[in-house]
Coordinates of N, CA and C in Angstrom, one line a residue:
K221 N 2.7 25.1 20.7 CA 4.0 25.2 21.5 C 5.2 25.0 20.6
K222 N 5.0 24.1 19.6 CA 6.1 24.0 18.7 C 6.4 25.2 17.9
F223 N 5.3 25.9 17.4 CA 5.4 27.2 16.7 C 6.1 28.2 17.6
M224 N 5.8 28.2 18.9 CA 6.4 29.2 19.8 C 7.9 28.9 19.9
L225 N 8.3 27.7 20.0 CA 9.7 27.3 20.2 C 10.5 27.4 18.9
Q226 N 9.9 27.1 17.8 CA 10.6 27.1 16.5 C 10.8 28.5 16.0
T227 N 9.7 29.3 16.1 CA 9.8 30.7 15.6 C 9.3 31.7 16.6
P228 N 10.1 32.0 17.6 CA 9.7 32.8 18.7 C 9.3 34.3 18.3
D229 N 10.0 34.8 17.3 CA 9.7 36.2 16.8 C 8.3 36.2 16.2
L230 N 8.1 35.2 15.3 CA 6.8 35.2 14.7 C 5.6 34.9 15.7
F231 N 5.9 34.0 16.6 CA 4.9 33.7 17.7 C 4.6 35.0 18.4
N232 N 5.6 35.8 18.9 CA 5.4 37.0 19.6 C 4.6 38.0 18.8
K233 N 5.0 38.1 17.5 CA 4.2 39.0 16.6 C 2.8 38.6 16.5
S234 N 2.5 37.3 16.4 CA 1.1 36.8 16.3 C 0.4 37.0 17.6
M235 N 1.1 36.8 18.7 CA 0.5 37.0 20.0 C 0.1 38.5 20.2
A236 N 1.0 39.4 19.8 CA 0.7 40.8 19.9 C -0.6 41.2 19.2
H237 N -0.7 40.6 18.0 CA -1.9 40.9 17.2 C -3.1 40.3 17.8
I238 N -3.0 39.0 18.2 CA -4.2 38.4 18.9 C -4.6 39.1 20.2
S239 N -3.6 39.4 21.0 CA -3.9 40.1 22.3 C -4.6 41.4 22.1
N240 N -4.2 42.2 21.0 CA -4.8 43.4 20.7 C -6.2 43.2 20.3
Q241 N -6.5 42.2 19.4 CA -7.8 42.0 19.0 C -8.7 41.5 20.1
I242 N -8.2 40.7 21.0 CA -9.0 40.2 22.1 C -9.3 41.4 23.0
A243 N -8.4 42.3 23.2 CA -8.6 43.5 24.1 C -9.7 44.3 23.4
N244 N -9.6 44.5 22.1 CA -10.7 45.3 21.4 C -12.1 44.7 21.6
Y245 N -12.1 43.3 21.5 CA -13.4 42.6 21.6 C -13.9 42.7 23.0
L246 N -13.1 42.6 24.0 CA -13.5 42.6 25.4 C -13.9 44.0 25.8
C247 N -13.3 45.0 25.2 CA -13.7 46.4 25.5 C -15.1 46.7 24.8
F248 N -15.3 46.1 23.6 CA -16.6 46.2 23.0 C -17.7 45.5 23.9
Q249 N -17.3 44.4 24.5 CA -18.3 43.7 25.4 C -18.6 44.6 26.6
M250 N -17.6 45.3 27.1 CA -17.8 46.2 28.2 C -18.6 47.4 27.8
Q251 N -18.3 47.9 26.7 CA -19.1 49.1 26.1 C -20.6 48.7 26.0
S252 N -20.8 47.4 25.7 CA -22.2 46.9 25.5 C -22.8 46.5 26.8
G253 N -22.1 46.6 27.9 CA -22.8 46.5 29.2 C -22.4 45.3 30.1
V254 N -21.4 44.5 29.7 CA -21.0 43.5 30.7 C -20.3 44.1 31.8
D255 N -20.4 43.5 33.0 CA -19.9 44.0 34.2 C -18.4 43.5 34.5
A256 N -18.1 42.4 33.9 CA -16.8 41.7 34.1 C -16.5 40.8 33.0
V257 N -15.2 40.6 32.7 CA -14.8 39.6 31.7 C -13.9 38.6 32.3
Q258 N -13.9 37.4 31.7 CA -12.9 36.4 32.1 C -12.2 35.9 30.8
I259 N -10.9 36.0 30.9 CA -10.0 35.5 29.8 C -9.6 34.1 30.1
F260 N -10.0 33.2 29.1 CA -9.6 31.8 29.2 C -8.3 31.6 28.5
D261 N -7.3 31.1 29.2 CA -6.0 30.8 28.6 C -5.8 29.3 29.0
S262 N -6.7 28.4 28.5 CA -6.8 27.1 29.0 C -5.5 26.2 28.8
W263 N -4.8 26.5 27.8 CA -3.6 25.6 27.4 C -2.3 26.0 28.1
V264 N -2.3 27.2 28.8 CA -1.0 27.8 29.2 C -0.3 27.0 30.3
G265 N -1.1 26.1 30.9 CA -0.5 25.2 32.0 C 0.6 24.3 31.5
V266 N 0.7 24.1 30.1 CA 1.7 23.2 29.6 C 3.1 23.9 29.5
L267 N 3.1 25.2 29.8 CA 4.4 26.0 29.7 C 5.1 26.0 31.0
S268 N 6.4 26.1 30.9 CA 7.3 26.3 32.1 C 7.1 27.7 32.6
Q269 N 7.7 28.0 33.7 CA 7.7 29.4 34.2 C 8.4 30.3 33.3
E270 N 9.6 29.8 32.8 CA 10.4 30.6 31.9 C 9.6 30.9 30.6
Q271 N 9.0 29.9 30.0 CA 8.2 30.1 28.8 C 7.1 31.0 29.0
Y272 N 6.3 30.9 30.1 CA 5.2 31.8 30.4 C 5.7 33.2 30.5
A273 N 6.8 33.4 31.2 CA 7.3 34.8 31.4 C 7.8 35.4 30.1
Q274 N 8.3 34.6 29.2 CA 8.8 35.1 27.9 C 7.8 35.3 26.9
F275 N 6.9 34.3 26.8 CA 6.0 34.3 25.6 C 4.5 34.7 25.9
I276 N 4.1 34.6 27.1 CA 2.7 34.9 27.4 C 2.5 36.1 28.3
L277 N 3.3 36.2 29.3 CA 3.1 37.3 30.3 C 3.1 38.7 29.6
P278 N 4.0 39.0 28.7 CA 4.0 40.4 28.1 C 2.7 40.6 27.3
H279 N 2.2 39.6 26.7 CA 1.0 39.8 25.9 C -0.3 39.9 26.8
M280 N -0.3 39.1 27.8 CA -1.4 39.2 28.8 C -1.4 40.5 29.5
K281 N -0.3 41.0 29.9 CA -0.2 42.4 30.5 C -0.7 43.4 29.5
N282 N -0.3 43.3 28.2 CA -0.8 44.3 27.2 C -2.3 44.2 27.1
L283 N -2.8 43.0 27.0 CA -4.3 42.8 26.8 C -5.0 43.4 28.0
I284 N -4.6 43.1 29.2 CA -5.3 43.6 30.3 C -5.2 45.1 30.5
S285 N -4.0 45.6 30.2 CA -3.8 47.0 30.4 C -4.7 47.8 29.4
K286 N -4.9 47.3 28.2 CA -5.7 47.9 27.2 C -7.2 48.0 27.7
I287 N -7.6 46.9 28.4 CA -9.0 46.9 29.0 C -9.1 47.9 30.1
K288 N -8.1 47.9 31.0 CA -8.1 48.7 32.2 C -8.0 50.2 31.8
E289 N -7.3 50.5 30.7 CA -7.3 51.9 30.3 C -8.7 52.5 30.1
Q290 N -9.6 51.7 29.6 CA -11.0 52.2 29.4 C -11.9 51.8 30.5
F291 N -11.7 50.7 31.2 CA -12.6 50.2 32.2 C -11.9 49.8 33.4
S292 N -11.3 50.7 34.1 CA -10.5 50.4 35.3 C -11.4 49.9 36.4
D293 N -12.7 50.2 36.4 CA -13.6 49.8 37.5 C -14.2 48.4 37.3
R294 N -13.9 47.8 36.2 CA -14.6 46.5 35.9 C -13.6 45.4 36.0
P295 N -14.0 44.3 36.7 CA -13.0 43.2 37.0 C -12.7 42.4 35.7
V296 N -11.4 42.1 35.7 CA -10.9 41.2 34.7 C -10.4 39.9 35.4
I297 N -10.9 38.8 35.0 CA -10.6 37.5 35.6 C -9.8 36.7 34.6
L298 N -8.7 36.1 35.1 CA -7.8 35.3 34.3 C -8.0 33.8 34.7
Y299 N -8.4 33.0 33.7 CA -8.5 31.6 34.0 C -7.5 30.8 33.1
S300 N -7.0 29.8 33.8 CA -6.2 28.8 33.1 C -6.0 27.6 34.0
Q301 N -5.6 26.5 33.5 CA -5.3 25.3 34.3 C -4.5 24.3 33.6
P302 N -3.8 23.5 34.2 CA -3.3 23.5 35.6 C -2.1 24.4 35.7
T303 N -2.2 25.4 36.5 CA -1.2 26.5 36.5 C -0.6 26.8 37.9
A304 N -0.6 25.9 38.8 CA -0.1 26.2 40.1 C 1.4 26.7 40.1
H305 N 2.1 26.2 39.1 CA 3.5 26.6 39.0 C 3.7 28.0 38.4
I306 N 2.7 28.6 37.8 CA 2.9 29.9 37.3 C 1.9 31.0 37.9
L307 N 1.2 30.6 39.0 CA 0.3 31.6 39.6 C 1.0 32.9 40.0
P308 N 2.2 32.9 40.5 CA 2.8 34.2 40.8 C 3.0 35.0 39.5
L309 N 3.3 34.4 38.4 CA 3.5 35.2 37.2 C 2.1 35.6 36.7
M310 N 1.1 34.8 36.8 CA -0.2 35.2 36.4 C -0.7 36.4 37.2
A311 N -0.3 36.5 38.4 CA -0.7 37.6 39.3 C -0.1 38.9 38.8
Q312 N 1.0 38.8 38.0 CA 1.6 40.0 37.5 C 0.9 40.6 36.2
T313 N -0.1 40.0 35.7 CA -0.7 40.4 34.5 C -1.6 41.6 34.6
G314 N -2.0 42.0 35.8 CA -2.9 43.1 36.0 C -4.3 42.7 36.2
A315 N -4.6 41.4 36.1 CA -5.9 40.9 36.3 C -6.4 41.1 37.7
D316 N -7.6 41.3 37.9 CA -8.2 41.5 39.3 C -8.4 40.2 40.0
A317 N -8.6 39.1 39.3 CA -8.8 37.8 39.9 C -8.2 36.7 39.0
V318 N -7.9 35.7 39.7 CA -7.3 34.5 39.0 C -8.3 33.3 39.4
S319 N -8.7 32.6 38.3 CA -9.6 31.5 38.5 C -8.7 30.2 38.5
V320 N -8.9 29.4 39.5 CA -8.0 28.2 39.7 C -8.8 26.9 39.6
D321 N -8.1 25.9 39.3 CA -8.8 24.6 39.3 C -8.8 23.9 40.7
W322 N -9.1 22.7 40.7 CA -9.2 22.0 42.0 C -8.0 21.3 42.5
R323 N -6.9 21.3 41.7 CA -5.7 20.5 42.0 C -4.9 21.1 43.2
L324 N -5.0 22.3 43.5 CA -4.2 22.9 44.5 C -5.1 23.5 45.6
P325 N -4.9 23.2 46.9 CA -5.7 23.7 48.0 C -5.7 25.2 48.0
L326 N -6.8 25.8 48.4 CA -6.9 27.3 48.4 C -5.8 27.9 49.3
Y327 N -5.4 27.3 50.4 CA -4.4 28.0 51.2 C -3.1 28.1 50.5
E328 N -2.8 27.1 49.5 CA -1.6 27.2 48.7 C -1.8 28.3 47.6
V329 N -2.9 28.3 47.1 CA -3.2 29.4 46.1 C -3.0 30.7 46.7
A330 N -3.6 30.9 47.9 CA -3.5 32.2 48.6 C -2.0 32.7 48.8
K331 N -1.1 31.7 49.0 CA 0.3 32.1 49.2 C 1.0 32.5 47.9
K332 N 0.4 32.2 46.8 CA 1.0 32.4 45.5 C 0.6 33.7 44.8
V333 N -0.5 34.3 45.3 CA -1.0 35.5 44.7 C -1.1 36.7 45.7
P334 N -1.1 37.9 45.3 CA -1.1 39.0 46.2 C -2.4 39.0 47.0
Q335 N -2.4 39.6 48.2 CA -3.5 39.7 49.1 C -4.7 40.5 48.5
N336 N -4.5 41.3 47.5 CA -5.6 42.1 46.9 C -6.2 41.4 45.7
M337 N -5.7 40.2 45.4 CA -6.2 39.5 44.2 C -7.3 38.6 44.6
T338 N -8.4 38.6 43.9 CA -9.5 37.7 44.1 C -9.2 36.3 43.6
I339 N -9.7 35.3 44.2 CA -9.5 33.9 43.8 C -10.8 33.3 43.5
Q340 N -10.9 32.7 42.4 CA -12.2 32.1 42.0 C -12.0 30.6 41.6
G341 N -13.0 29.8 42.0 CA -12.9 28.4 41.5 C -12.8 27.4 42.6
N342 N -12.1 26.3 42.3 CA -11.5 25.3 43.2 C -12.4 24.1 43.4
L343 N -13.6 24.1 42.9 CA -14.4 22.8 43.0 C -14.2 22.0 41.8
D344 N -13.9 20.7 42.0 CA -13.8 19.8 40.8 C -15.2 19.7 40.2
P345 N -15.3 20.0 38.9 CA -16.6 20.0 38.2 C -17.3 18.6 38.3
I346 N -16.6 17.6 38.4 CA -17.2 16.3 38.5 C -18.1 16.2 39.7
V347 N -17.8 17.0 40.8 CA -18.6 17.0 42.0 C -20.0 17.4 41.7
T348 N -20.2 18.3 40.7 CA -21.5 18.8 40.3 C -22.4 17.7 39.7
T349 N -21.8 16.6 39.3 CA -22.6 15.5 38.7 C -23.1 14.5 39.7
L350 N -22.6 14.7 40.9 CA -23.0 13.8 42.0 C -24.3 14.2 42.6
P351 N -25.0 13.2 43.3 CA -26.2 13.6 44.1 C -25.7 14.5 45.3
W352 N -26.5 15.4 45.8 CA -26.1 16.4 46.8 C -25.5 15.7 48.0
D353 N -26.0 14.6 48.5 CA -25.4 14.0 49.7 C -23.9 13.6 49.5
L354 N -23.5 13.3 48.2 CA -22.1 13.0 48.0 C -21.3 14.2 47.6
A355 N -22.0 15.2 47.0 CA -21.3 16.5 46.7 C -21.0 17.4 47.9
K356 N -21.9 17.3 48.8 CA -21.9 18.3 50.0 C -20.5 18.3 50.7
P357 N -19.9 17.2 51.0 CA -18.6 17.2 51.7 C -17.5 17.9 50.9
H358 N -17.5 17.8 49.6 CA -16.6 18.4 48.7 C -16.8 20.0 48.7
V359 N -18.0 20.4 48.6 CA -18.4 21.8 48.6 C -17.9 22.4 50.0
E360 N -18.3 21.7 51.1 CA -17.9 22.2 52.4 C -16.4 22.3 52.6
K361 N -15.7 21.3 52.0 CA -14.2 21.4 52.1 C -13.6 22.6 51.4
V362 N -14.1 23.0 50.2 CA -13.7 24.2 49.5 C -14.0 25.4 50.4
L363 N -15.2 25.5 50.9 CA -15.6 26.6 51.7 C -14.7 26.7 53.0
E364 N -14.5 25.6 53.6 CA -13.7 25.6 54.8 C -12.3 26.0 54.5
E365 N -11.7 25.5 53.4 CA -10.4 25.9 53.0 C -10.3 27.4 52.8
A366 N -11.3 28.0 52.1 CA -11.3 29.4 51.9 C -11.3 30.2 53.2
K367 N -12.1 29.7 54.1 CA -12.2 30.3 55.5 C -10.8 30.2 56.2
R368 N -10.2 29.0 56.2 CA -8.9 28.8 56.9 C -7.8 29.6 56.2
A369 N -7.9 29.8 54.9 CA -6.9 30.6 54.2 C -7.2 32.1 54.4
E370 N -8.3 32.4 55.0 CA -8.7 33.8 55.3 C -8.8 34.6 54.0
I371 N -9.5 34.0 53.0 CA -9.7 34.6 51.7 C -11.2 34.8 51.4
L372 N -12.1 34.5 52.4 CA -13.6 34.6 52.0 C -14.0 35.9 51.5
D373 N -13.3 37.0 51.9 CA -13.7 38.3 51.4 C -13.2 38.6 50.0
R374 N -12.4 37.7 49.5 CA -11.9 37.8 48.1 C -12.0 36.5 47.3
F375 N -13.0 35.7 47.7 CA -13.1 34.4 47.1 C -14.5 34.3 46.3
I376 N -14.4 33.8 45.1 CA -15.6 33.5 44.3 C -15.7 32.0 44.2
F377 N -16.7 31.4 44.8 CA -16.9 30.0 44.7 C -17.3 29.6 43.3
N378 N -16.7 28.7 42.7 CA -17.0 28.3 41.3 C -16.3 26.9 41.1
V379 N -16.7 26.3 40.0 CA -16.0 25.1 39.5 C -14.6 25.5 39.1
G380 N -13.7 24.5 39.1 CA -12.3 24.8 38.7 C -12.1 24.5 37.3
H381 N -13.1 24.3 36.5 CA -13.0 24.1 35.1 C -14.4 24.2 34.6
G382 N -14.8 23.7 33.4 CA -16.1 23.9 32.8 C -17.1 23.0 33.5
V383 N -18.4 23.3 33.3 CA -19.5 22.5 33.7 C -19.7 21.4 32.7
T384 N -19.9 20.2 33.2 CA -20.0 19.0 32.3 C -21.5 18.9 31.9
P385 N -21.7 18.2 30.8 CA -23.1 17.9 30.4 C -23.9 17.1 31.4
Q386 N -23.2 16.3 32.2 CA -23.9 15.5 33.2 C -24.1 16.2 34.5
T387 N -23.9 17.5 34.5 CA -24.2 18.2 35.8 C -25.6 18.0 36.3
N388 N -25.7 17.8 37.6 CA -26.9 17.6 38.2 C -27.5 18.9 38.7
T389 N -28.6 19.4 38.1 CA -29.1 20.7 38.4 C -29.6 20.8 39.8
D390 N -30.1 19.7 40.4 CA -30.5 19.7 41.8 C -29.3 20.0 42.7
T391 N -28.2 19.3 42.4 CA -27.0 19.5 43.1 C -26.5 21.0 43.0
I392 N -26.6 21.5 41.8 CA -26.2 22.9 41.6 C -27.0 23.8 42.5
A393 N -28.3 23.6 42.6 CA -29.2 24.4 43.4 C -28.7 24.3 44.9
Q394 N -28.4 23.1 45.3 CA -27.9 22.9 46.7 C -26.6 23.6 46.9
I395 N -25.7 23.5 45.9 CA -24.4 24.2 46.1 C -24.6 25.7 46.3
I396 N -25.4 26.2 45.4 CA -25.7 27.7 45.5 C -26.2 28.0 46.9
N397 N -27.1 27.3 47.4 CA -27.7 27.5 48.7 C -26.6 27.4 49.8
A398 N -25.8 26.3 49.7 CA -24.7 26.1 50.7 C -23.7 27.3 50.7
V399 N -23.4 27.8 49.5 CA -22.4 28.9 49.4 C -23.0 30.1 50.1
H400 N -24.3 30.4 49.7 CA -24.9 31.6 50.3 C -25.1 31.6 51.8
C401 N -25.3 30.4 52.3 CA -25.5 30.2 53.8 C -24.2 30.1 54.6
F402 N -23.1 29.9 53.9 CA -21.8 29.6 54.6 C -21.3 30.9 55.2
R403 N -20.7 30.7 56.4 CA -20.0 31.8 57.1 C -19.1 31.1 58.1

């Protein structure tokens, strides 16, 4: 961030290079057979709306447009956290989906992104470390919020950040079953 603020021209030049290389790599992945890609921009939540618009949005648009030029039929998911304050800007990147953390209720997320954008995530990953009887209410809450927000047709249930080493595999199996059975 200091590099970005001290030398904005050099930062943007670096970001242009990096975004082009990432686009090339993700296109290679798609040429090799992947059905979708997810771009992790984990640190971007530390930026203000103005900083995101100036320093990240143009490069993310470029990256995603290069992918879409070759693979318009394959989903591109954009992940970052904590980014409730920049979700509307992230929706302008051209990504098909935005992956969100657990800090903002899904009905709030749904208000911040276009109705044609898929929403992924929203379960606190620590919930996956719990026994199923303790995890179940949290899972049900996310599913019910998605239903109330009327986004089930464009919602991918997932953790809102990475899976922890302490994840309980029995709980994961129960979560998968609960998601598949939910309506």
